[in-house]
PDB file of C-alpha atoms in Angstrom:
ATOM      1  CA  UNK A   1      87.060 121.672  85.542  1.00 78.00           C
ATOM      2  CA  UNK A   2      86.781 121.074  89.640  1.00 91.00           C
ATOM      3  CA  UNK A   3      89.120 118.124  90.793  1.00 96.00           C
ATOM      4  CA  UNK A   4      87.575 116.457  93.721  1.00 98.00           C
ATOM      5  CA  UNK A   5      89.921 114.076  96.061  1.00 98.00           C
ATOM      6  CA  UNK A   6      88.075 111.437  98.043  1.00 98.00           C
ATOM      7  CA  UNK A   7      89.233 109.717 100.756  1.00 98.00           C
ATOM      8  CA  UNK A   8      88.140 106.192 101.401  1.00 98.00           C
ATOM      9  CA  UNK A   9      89.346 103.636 103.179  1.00 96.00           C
ATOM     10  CA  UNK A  10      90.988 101.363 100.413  1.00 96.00           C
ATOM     11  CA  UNK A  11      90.467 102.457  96.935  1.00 95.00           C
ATOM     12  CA  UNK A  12      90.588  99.172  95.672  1.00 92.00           C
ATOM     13  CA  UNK A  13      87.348  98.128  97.822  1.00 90.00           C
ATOM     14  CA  UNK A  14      83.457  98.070  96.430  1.00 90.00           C
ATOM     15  CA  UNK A  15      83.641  99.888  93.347  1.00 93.00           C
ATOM     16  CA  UNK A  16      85.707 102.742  94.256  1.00 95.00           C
ATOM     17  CA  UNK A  17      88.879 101.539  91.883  1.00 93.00           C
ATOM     18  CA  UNK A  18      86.802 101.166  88.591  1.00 93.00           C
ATOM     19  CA  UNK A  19      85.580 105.024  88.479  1.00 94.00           C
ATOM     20  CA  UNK A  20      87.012 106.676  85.298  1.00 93.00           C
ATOM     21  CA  UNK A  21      85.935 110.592  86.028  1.00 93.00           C
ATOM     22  CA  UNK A  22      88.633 113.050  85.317  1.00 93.00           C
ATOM     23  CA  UNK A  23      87.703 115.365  87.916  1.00 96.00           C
ATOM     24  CA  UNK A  24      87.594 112.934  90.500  1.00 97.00           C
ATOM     25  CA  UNK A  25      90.195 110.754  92.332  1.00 97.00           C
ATOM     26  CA  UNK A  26      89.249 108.122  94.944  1.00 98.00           C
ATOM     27  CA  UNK A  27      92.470 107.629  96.805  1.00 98.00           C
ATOM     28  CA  UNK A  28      93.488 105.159 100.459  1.00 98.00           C
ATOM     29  CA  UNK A  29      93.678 107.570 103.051  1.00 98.00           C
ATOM     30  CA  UNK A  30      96.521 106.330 105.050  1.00 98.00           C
ATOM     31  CA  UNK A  31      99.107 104.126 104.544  1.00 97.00           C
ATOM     32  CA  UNK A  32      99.118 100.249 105.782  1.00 95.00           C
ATOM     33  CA  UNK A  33     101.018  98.934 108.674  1.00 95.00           C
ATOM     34  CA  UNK A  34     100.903  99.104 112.559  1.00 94.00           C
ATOM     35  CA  UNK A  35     102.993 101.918 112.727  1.00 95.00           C
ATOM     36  CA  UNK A  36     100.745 103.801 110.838  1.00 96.00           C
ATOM     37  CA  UNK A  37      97.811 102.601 112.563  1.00 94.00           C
ATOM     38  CA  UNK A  38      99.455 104.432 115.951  1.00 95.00           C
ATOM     39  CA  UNK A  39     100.477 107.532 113.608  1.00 95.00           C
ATOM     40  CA  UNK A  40      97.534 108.616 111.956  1.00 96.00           C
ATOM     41  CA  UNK A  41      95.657 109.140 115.024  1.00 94.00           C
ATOM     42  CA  UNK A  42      98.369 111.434 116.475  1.00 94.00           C
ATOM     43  CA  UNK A  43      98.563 115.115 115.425  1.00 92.00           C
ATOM     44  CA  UNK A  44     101.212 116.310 113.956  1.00 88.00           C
ATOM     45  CA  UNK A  45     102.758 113.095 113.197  1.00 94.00           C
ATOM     46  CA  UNK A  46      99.547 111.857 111.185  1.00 96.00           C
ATOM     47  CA  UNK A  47     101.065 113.639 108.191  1.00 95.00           C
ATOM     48  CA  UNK A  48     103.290 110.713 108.400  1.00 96.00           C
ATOM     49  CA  UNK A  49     100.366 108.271 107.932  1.00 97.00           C
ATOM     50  CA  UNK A  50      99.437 110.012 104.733  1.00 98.00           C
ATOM     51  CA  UNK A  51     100.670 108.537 101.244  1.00 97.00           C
ATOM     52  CA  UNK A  52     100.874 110.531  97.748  1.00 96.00           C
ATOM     53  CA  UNK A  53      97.879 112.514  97.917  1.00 97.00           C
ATOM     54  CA  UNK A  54      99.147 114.487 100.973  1.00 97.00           C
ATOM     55  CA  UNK A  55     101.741 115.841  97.408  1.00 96.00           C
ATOM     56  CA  UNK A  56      99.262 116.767  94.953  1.00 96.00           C
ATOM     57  CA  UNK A  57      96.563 118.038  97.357  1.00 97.00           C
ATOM     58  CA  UNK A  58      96.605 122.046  96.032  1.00 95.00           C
ATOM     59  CA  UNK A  59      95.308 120.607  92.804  1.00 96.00           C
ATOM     60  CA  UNK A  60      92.073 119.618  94.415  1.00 98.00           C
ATOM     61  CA  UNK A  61      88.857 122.492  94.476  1.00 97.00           C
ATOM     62  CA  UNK A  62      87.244 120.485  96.932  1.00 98.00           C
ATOM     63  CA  UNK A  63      87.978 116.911  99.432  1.00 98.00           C
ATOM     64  CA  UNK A  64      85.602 114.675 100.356  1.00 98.00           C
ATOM     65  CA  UNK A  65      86.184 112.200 103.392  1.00 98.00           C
ATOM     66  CA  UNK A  66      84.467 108.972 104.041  1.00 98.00           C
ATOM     67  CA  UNK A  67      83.893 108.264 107.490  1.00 98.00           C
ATOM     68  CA  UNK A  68      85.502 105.465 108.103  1.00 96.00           C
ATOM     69  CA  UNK A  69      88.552 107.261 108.013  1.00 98.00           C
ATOM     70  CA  UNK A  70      87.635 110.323 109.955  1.00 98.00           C
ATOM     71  CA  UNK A  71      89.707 111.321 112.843  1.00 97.00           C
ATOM     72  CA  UNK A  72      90.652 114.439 114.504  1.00 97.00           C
ATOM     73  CA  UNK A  73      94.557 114.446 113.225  1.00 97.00           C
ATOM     74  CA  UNK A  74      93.232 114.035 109.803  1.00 98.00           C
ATOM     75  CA  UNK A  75      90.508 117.179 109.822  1.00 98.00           C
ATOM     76  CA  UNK A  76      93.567 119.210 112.089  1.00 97.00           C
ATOM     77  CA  UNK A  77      96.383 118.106 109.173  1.00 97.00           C
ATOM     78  CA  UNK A  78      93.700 119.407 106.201  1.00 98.00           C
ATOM     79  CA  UNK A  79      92.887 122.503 108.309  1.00 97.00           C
ATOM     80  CA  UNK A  80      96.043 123.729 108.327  1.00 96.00           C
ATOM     81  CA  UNK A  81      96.922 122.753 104.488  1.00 96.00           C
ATOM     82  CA  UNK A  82      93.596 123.172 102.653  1.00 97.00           C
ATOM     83  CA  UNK A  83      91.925 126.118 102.590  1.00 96.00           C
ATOM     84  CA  UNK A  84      89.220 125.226  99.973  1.00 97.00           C
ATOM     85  CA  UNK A  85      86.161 123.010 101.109  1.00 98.00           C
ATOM     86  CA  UNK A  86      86.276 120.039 103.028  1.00 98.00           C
ATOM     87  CA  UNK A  87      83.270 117.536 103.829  1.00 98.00           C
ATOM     88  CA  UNK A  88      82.504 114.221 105.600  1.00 98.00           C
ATOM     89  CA  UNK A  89      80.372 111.851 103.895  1.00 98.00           C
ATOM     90  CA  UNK A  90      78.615 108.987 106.283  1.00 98.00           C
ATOM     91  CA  UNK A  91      77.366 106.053 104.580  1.00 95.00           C
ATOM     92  CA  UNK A  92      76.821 103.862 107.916  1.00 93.00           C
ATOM     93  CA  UNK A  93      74.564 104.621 109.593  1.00 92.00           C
ATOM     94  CA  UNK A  94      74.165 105.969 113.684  1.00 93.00           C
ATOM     95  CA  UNK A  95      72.899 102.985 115.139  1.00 88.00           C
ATOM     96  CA  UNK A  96      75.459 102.744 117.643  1.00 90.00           C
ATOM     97  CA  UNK A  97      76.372 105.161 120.214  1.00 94.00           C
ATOM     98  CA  UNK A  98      80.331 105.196 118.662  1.00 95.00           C
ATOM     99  CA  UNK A  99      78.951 106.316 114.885  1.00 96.00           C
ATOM    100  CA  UNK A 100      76.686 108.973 116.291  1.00 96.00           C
ATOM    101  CA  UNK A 101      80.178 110.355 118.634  1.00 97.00           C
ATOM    102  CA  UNK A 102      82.111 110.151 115.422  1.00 97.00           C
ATOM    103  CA  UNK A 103      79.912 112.334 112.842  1.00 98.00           C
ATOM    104  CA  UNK A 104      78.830 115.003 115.873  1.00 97.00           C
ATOM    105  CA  UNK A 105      82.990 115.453 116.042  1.00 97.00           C
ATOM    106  CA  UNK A 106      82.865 115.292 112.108  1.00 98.00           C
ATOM    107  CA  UNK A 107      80.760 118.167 111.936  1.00 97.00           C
ATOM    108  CA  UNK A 108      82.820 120.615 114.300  1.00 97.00           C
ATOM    109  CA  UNK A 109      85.407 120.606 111.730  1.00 98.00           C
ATOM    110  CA  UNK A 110      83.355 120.151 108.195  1.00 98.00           C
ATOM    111  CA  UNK A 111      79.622 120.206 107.091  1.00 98.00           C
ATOM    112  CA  UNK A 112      78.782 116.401 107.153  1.00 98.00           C
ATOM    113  CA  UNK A 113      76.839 114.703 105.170  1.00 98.00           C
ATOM    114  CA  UNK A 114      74.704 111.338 105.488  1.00 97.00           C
ATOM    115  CA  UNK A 115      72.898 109.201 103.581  1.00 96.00           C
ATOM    116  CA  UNK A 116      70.570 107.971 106.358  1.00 94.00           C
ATOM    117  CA  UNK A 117      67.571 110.669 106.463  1.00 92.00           C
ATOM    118  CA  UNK A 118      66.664 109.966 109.744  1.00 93.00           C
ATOM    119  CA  UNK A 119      70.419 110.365 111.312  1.00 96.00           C
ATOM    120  CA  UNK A 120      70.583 113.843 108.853  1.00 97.00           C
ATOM    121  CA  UNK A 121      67.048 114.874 111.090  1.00 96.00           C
ATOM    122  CA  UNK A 122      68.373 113.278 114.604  1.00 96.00           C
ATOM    123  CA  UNK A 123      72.181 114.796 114.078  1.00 97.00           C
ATOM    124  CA  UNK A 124      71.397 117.787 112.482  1.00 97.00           C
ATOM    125  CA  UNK A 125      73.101 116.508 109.393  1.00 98.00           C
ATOM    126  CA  UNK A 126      73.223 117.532 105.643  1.00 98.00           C
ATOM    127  CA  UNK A 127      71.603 114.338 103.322  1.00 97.00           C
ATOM    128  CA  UNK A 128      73.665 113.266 100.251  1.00 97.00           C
ATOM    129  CA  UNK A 129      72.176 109.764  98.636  1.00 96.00           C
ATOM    130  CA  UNK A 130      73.579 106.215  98.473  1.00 96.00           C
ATOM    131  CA  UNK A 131      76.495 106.505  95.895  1.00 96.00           C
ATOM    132  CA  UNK A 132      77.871 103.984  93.302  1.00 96.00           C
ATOM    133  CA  UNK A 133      79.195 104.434  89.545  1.00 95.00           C
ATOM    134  CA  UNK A 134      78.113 103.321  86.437  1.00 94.00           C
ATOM    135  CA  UNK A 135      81.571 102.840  85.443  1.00 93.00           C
ATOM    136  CA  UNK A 136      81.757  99.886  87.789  1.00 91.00           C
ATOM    137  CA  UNK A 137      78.244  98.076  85.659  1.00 91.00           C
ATOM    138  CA  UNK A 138      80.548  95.082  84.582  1.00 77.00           C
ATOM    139  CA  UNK A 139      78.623  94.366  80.794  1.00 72.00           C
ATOM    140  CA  UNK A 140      80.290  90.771  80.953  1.00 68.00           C
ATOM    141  CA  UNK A 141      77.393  88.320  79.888  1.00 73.00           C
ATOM    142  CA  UNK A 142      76.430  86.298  82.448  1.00 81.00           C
ATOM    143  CA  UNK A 143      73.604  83.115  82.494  1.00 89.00           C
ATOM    144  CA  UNK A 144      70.676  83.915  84.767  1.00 94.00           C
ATOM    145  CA  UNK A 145      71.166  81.130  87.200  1.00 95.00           C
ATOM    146  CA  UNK A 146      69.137  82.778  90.200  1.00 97.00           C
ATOM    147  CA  UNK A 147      66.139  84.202  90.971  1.00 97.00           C
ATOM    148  CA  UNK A 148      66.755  86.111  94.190  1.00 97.00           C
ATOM    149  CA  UNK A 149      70.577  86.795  95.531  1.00 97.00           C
ATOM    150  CA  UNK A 150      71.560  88.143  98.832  1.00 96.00           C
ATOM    151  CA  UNK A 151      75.369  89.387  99.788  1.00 94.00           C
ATOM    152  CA  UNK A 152      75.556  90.823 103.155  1.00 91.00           C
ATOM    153  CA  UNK A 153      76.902  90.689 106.926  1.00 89.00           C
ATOM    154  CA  UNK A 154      74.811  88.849 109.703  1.00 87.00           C
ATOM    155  CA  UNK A 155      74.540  91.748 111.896  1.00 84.00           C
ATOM    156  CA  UNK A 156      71.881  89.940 113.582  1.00 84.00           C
ATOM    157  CA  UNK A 157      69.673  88.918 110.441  1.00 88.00           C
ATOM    158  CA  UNK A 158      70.023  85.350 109.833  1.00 91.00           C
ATOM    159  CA  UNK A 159      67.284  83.953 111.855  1.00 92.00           C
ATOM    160  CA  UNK A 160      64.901  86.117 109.403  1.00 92.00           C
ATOM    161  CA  UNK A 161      66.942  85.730 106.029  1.00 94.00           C
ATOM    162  CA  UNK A 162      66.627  81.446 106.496  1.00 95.00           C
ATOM    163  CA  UNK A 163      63.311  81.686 107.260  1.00 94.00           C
ATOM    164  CA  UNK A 164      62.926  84.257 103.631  1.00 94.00           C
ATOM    165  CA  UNK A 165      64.621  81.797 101.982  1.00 96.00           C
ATOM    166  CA  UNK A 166      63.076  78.687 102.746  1.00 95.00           C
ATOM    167  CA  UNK A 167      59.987  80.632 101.835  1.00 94.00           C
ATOM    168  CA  UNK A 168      61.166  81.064  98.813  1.00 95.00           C
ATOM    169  CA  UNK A 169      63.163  78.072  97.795  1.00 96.00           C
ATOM    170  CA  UNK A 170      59.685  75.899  98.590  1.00 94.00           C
ATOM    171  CA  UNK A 171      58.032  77.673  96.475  1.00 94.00           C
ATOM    172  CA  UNK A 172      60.137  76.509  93.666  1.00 95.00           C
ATOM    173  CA  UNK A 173      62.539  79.831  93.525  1.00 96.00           C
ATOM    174  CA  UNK A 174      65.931  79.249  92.934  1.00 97.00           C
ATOM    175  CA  UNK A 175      67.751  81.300  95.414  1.00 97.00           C
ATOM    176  CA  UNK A 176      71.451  81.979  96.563  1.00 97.00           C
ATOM    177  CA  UNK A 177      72.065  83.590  99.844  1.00 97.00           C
ATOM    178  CA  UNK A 178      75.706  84.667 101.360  1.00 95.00           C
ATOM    179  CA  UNK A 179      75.970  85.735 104.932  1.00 94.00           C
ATOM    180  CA  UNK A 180      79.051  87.179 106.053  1.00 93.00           C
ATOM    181  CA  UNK A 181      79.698  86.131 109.936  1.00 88.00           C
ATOM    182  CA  UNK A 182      80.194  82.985 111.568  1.00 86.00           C
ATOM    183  CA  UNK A 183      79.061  79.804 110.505  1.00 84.00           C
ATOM    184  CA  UNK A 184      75.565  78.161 111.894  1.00 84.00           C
ATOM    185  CA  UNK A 185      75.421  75.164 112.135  1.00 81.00           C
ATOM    186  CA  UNK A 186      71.344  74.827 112.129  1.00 83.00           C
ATOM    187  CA  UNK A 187      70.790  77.645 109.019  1.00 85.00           C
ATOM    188  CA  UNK A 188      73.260  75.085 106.725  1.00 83.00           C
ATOM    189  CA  UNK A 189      71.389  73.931 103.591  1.00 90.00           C
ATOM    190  CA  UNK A 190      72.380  74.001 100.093  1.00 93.00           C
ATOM    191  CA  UNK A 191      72.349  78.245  98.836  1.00 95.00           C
ATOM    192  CA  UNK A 192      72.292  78.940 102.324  1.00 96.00           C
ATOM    193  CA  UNK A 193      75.937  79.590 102.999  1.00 94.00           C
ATOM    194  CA  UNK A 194      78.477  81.504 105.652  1.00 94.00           C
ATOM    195  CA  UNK A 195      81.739  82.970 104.252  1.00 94.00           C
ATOM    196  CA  UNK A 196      84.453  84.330 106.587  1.00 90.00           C
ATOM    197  CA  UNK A 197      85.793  86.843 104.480  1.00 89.00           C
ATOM    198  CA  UNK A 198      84.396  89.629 102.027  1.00 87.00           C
ATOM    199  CA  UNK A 199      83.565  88.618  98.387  1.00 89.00           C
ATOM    200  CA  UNK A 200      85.334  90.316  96.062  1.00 88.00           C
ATOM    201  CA  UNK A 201      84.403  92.838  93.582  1.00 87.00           C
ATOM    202  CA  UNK A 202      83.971  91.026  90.252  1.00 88.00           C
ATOM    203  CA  UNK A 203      82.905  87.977  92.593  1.00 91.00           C
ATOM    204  CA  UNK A 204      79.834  90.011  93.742  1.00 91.00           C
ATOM    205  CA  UNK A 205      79.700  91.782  90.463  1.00 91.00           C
ATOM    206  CA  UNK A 206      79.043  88.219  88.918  1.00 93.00           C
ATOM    207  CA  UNK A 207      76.052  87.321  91.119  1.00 94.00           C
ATOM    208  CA  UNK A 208      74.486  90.169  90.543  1.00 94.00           C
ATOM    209  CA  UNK A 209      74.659  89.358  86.972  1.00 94.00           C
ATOM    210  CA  UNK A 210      73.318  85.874  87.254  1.00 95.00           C
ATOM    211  CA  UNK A 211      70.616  86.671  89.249  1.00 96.00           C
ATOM    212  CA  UNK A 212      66.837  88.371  88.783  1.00 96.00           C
ATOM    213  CA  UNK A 213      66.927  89.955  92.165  1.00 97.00           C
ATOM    214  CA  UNK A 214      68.651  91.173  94.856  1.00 97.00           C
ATOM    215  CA  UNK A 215      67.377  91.226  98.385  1.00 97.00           C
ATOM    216  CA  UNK A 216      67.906  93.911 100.336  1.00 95.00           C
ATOM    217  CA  UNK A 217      67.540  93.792 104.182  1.00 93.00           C
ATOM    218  CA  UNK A 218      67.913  96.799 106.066  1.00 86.00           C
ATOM    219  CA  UNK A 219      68.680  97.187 109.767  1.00 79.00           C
ATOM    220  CA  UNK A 220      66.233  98.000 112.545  1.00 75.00           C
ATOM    221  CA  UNK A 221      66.370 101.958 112.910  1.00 73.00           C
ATOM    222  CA  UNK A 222      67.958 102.227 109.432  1.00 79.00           C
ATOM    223  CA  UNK A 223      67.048 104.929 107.197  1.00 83.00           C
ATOM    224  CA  UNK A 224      68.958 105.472 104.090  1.00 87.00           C
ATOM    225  CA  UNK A 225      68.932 102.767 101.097  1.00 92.00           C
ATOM    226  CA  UNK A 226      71.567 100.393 100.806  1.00 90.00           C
ATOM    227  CA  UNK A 227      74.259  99.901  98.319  1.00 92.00           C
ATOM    228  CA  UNK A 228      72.705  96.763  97.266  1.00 92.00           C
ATOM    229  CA  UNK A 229      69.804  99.133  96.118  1.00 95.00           C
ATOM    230  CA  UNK A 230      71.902 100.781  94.499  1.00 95.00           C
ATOM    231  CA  UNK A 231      73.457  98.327  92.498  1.00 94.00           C
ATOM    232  CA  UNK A 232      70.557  96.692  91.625  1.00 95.00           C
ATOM    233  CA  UNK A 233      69.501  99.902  90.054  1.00 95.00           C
ATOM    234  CA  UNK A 234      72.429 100.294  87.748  1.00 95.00           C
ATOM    235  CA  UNK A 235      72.378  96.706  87.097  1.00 95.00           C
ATOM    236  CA  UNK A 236      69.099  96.689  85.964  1.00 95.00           C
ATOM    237  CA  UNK A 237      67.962  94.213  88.570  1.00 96.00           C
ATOM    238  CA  UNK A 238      64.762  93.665  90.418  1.00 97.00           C
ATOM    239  CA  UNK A 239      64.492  94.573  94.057  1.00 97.00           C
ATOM    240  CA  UNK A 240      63.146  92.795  96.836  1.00 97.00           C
ATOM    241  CA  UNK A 241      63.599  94.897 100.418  1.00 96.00           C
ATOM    242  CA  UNK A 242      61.937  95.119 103.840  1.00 94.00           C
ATOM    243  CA  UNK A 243      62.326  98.597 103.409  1.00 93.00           C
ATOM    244  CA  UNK A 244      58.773 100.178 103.763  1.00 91.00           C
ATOM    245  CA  UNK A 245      59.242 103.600 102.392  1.00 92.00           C
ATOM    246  CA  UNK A 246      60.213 102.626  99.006  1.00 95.00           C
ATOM    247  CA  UNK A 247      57.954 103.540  97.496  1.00 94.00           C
ATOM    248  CA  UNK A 248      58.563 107.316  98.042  1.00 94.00           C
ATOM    249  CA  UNK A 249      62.034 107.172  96.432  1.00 95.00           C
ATOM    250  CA  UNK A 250      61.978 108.707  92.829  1.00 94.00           C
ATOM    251  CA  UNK A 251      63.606 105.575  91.247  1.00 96.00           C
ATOM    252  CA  UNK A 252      60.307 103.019  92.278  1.00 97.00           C
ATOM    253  CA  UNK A 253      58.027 100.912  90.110  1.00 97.00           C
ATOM    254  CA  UNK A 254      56.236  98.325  91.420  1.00 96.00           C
ATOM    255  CA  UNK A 255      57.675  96.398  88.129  1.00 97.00           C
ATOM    256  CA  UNK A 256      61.237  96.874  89.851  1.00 97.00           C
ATOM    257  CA  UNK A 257      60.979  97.072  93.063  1.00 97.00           C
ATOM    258  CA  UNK A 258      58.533  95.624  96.099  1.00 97.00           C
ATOM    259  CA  UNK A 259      58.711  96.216  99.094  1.00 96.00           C
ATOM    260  CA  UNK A 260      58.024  93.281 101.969  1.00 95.00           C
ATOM    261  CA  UNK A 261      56.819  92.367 105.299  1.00 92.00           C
ATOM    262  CA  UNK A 262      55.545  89.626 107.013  1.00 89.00           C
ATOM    263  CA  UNK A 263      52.566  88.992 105.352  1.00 92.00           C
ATOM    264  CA  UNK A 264      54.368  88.699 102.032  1.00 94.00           C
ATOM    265  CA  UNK A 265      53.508  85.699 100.081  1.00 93.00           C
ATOM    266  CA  UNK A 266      55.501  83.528  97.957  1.00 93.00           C
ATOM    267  CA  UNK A 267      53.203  83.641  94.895  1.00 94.00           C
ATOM    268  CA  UNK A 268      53.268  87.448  95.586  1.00 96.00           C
ATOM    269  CA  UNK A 269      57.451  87.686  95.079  1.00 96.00           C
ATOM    270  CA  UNK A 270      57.172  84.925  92.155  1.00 96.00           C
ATOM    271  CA  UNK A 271      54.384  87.491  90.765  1.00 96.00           C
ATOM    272  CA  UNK A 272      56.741  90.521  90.892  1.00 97.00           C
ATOM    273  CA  UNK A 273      60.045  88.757  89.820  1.00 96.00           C
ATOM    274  CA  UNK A 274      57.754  87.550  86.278  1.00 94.00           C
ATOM    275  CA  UNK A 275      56.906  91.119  85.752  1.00 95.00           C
ATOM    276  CA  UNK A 276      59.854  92.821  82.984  1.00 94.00           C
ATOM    277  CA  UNK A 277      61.982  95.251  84.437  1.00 95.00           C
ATOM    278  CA  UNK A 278      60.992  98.907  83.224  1.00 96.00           C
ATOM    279  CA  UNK A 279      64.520 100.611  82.222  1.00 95.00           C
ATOM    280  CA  UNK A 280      64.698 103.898  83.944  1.00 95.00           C
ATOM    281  CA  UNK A 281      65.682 107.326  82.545  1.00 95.00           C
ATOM    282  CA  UNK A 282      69.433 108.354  83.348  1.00 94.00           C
ATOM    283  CA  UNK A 283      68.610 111.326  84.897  1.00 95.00           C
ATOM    284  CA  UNK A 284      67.347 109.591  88.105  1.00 96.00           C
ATOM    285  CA  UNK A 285      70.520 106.895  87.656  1.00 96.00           C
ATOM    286  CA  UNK A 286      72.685 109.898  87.132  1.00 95.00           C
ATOM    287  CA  UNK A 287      72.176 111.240  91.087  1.00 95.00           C
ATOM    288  CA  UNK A 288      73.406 107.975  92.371  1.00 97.00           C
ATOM    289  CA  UNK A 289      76.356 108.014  90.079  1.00 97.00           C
ATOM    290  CA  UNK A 290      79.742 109.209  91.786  1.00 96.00           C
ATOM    291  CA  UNK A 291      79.771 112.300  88.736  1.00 95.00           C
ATOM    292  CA  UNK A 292      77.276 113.857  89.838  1.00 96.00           C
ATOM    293  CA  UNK A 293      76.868 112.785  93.354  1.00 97.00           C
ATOM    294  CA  UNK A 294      79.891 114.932  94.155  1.00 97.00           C
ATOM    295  CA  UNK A 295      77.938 117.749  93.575  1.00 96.00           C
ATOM    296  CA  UNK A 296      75.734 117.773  96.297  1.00 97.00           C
ATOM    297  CA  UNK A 297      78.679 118.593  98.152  1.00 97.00           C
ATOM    298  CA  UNK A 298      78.249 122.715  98.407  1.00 94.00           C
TER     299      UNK A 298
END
């Protein structure tokens, strides 16, 4: 059996803790404090940075690194002790002139990866899907409550989310939408709400649960699907996104998923949300789950 070691951020954020695979283990790359912060950007010294992974990594056949925690010490430091495959995985994606810097030093050191198509053409980068795990799918019965949810950051959407949702919420849909960023004060109305901090896990988990559909929005010049997408998938929730090229991913039907745009109707999203959800086969759920997603790492 191949052990794979992936390095993430902080295991214990989106679903990375809940993963029960043998032959994998999700691990925090460096350790937490401000003296670390300094350290693990330094050569040589990073090693410092580095908590118990850095002592079992020989039993690994192969390490996978998010990019958020990318940096030159680290790919230097795993140079020098691992002599068995090593790959970057991006799943933000290069809209911004500091991402694109980070995965064209990425690849210098280890065939990166992206889940953004369009940043794998631009970048000359190798294209690994969305990932999630169905180990995460929380079976706790929940009371549909919602029709359409929505969990995300602002990052310049909320103008075009309020004006979604009072589309839909006028049209007698029963909506719930969460924007991460600084409070509004003209897009405040009841389900249309600002947080400061991050839901957690089993918090997000649970909306997912009691709601119909998810709404994903995707970036301007964003490629790759969302992990919102994803999770609706192994949820076995509807899915309502701007994104226009749906339709050519090999998990659509129009019974799950629609795709939007400004001429979108209310009656048209009511329409699609009444349809039932068509269960899909597990070989097409199986290359977004974390088991076998590790495998297009070669």
């Amino acid at each position: 059996m191949n052990r794979n070691l992936i390095l993430v951020q902080d295991r214990n954020n989106y679903f990375f803790r809940y993963v029960k695979e043998d032959s994998i283990d999700i691990c925090t790359t460096y350790k937490s404090g401000v003296i670390f912060r300094i350290l693990k950007k330094i050569p040589l010294l990073s090693i410092c940075a580095y908590p118990n992974w850095k002592k079992s990594i020989d039993e690994y056949d192969k390490i996978i690194i998010f990019d958020s925690v990318f940096n030159v010490a680290l790919a230097l430091y795993l140079k020098i002790v691992f002599h068995k495959p090593v790959y970057v995985y991006s799943w933000n994606s290069a809209i911004n002139l500091s991402q694109k810097k980070l995965l064209n030093k990425a690849k210098i050191f280890f065939p990166t990866f992206s889940f953004d198509k369009r940043d794998c053409a631009s970048l000359s980068l190798k294209y690994a899907p969305m990932v999630y795990s169905r180990d995460a799918v929380q079976s706790i019965s929940e009371e549909i409550i919602y029709d359409v949810v929505f969990v995300g950051k602002d990052k310049g959407r909320t103008k075009y989310l309020y004006e979604l949702f009072n589309m839909l919420t006028k049209s007698g849909l029963n909506c719930r939408f969460i924007i991460l960023g600084e409070e509004k004060k003209d897009y405040i109305k009841p389900g249309f709400e600002f947080i400061e901090k991050y839901l957690s896990y089993s918090e997000n988990s649970k909306l997912i649960r009691q709601s119909k559909a998810i709404l994903d929005v995707q970036q301007d010049m964003q490629e790759g699907l969302t992990i919102r997408v994803v999770e609706a998938m192994f949820y076995e929730k509807k899915i309502i996104t701007n994104k226009q090229d749906i339709d050519t991913y090999d998990f659509y039907n129009p019974s799950n998923v629609i795709s939007i745009n400004k001429s979108t109707t209310a009656s048209q999203v009511i329409e699609f949300i009444n349809k039932d959800f068509v269960k899909l086969s597990d070989e097409i759920t199986d290359r977004y789950d974390m088991r076998e997603w590790v495998n297009n790492f070669k």
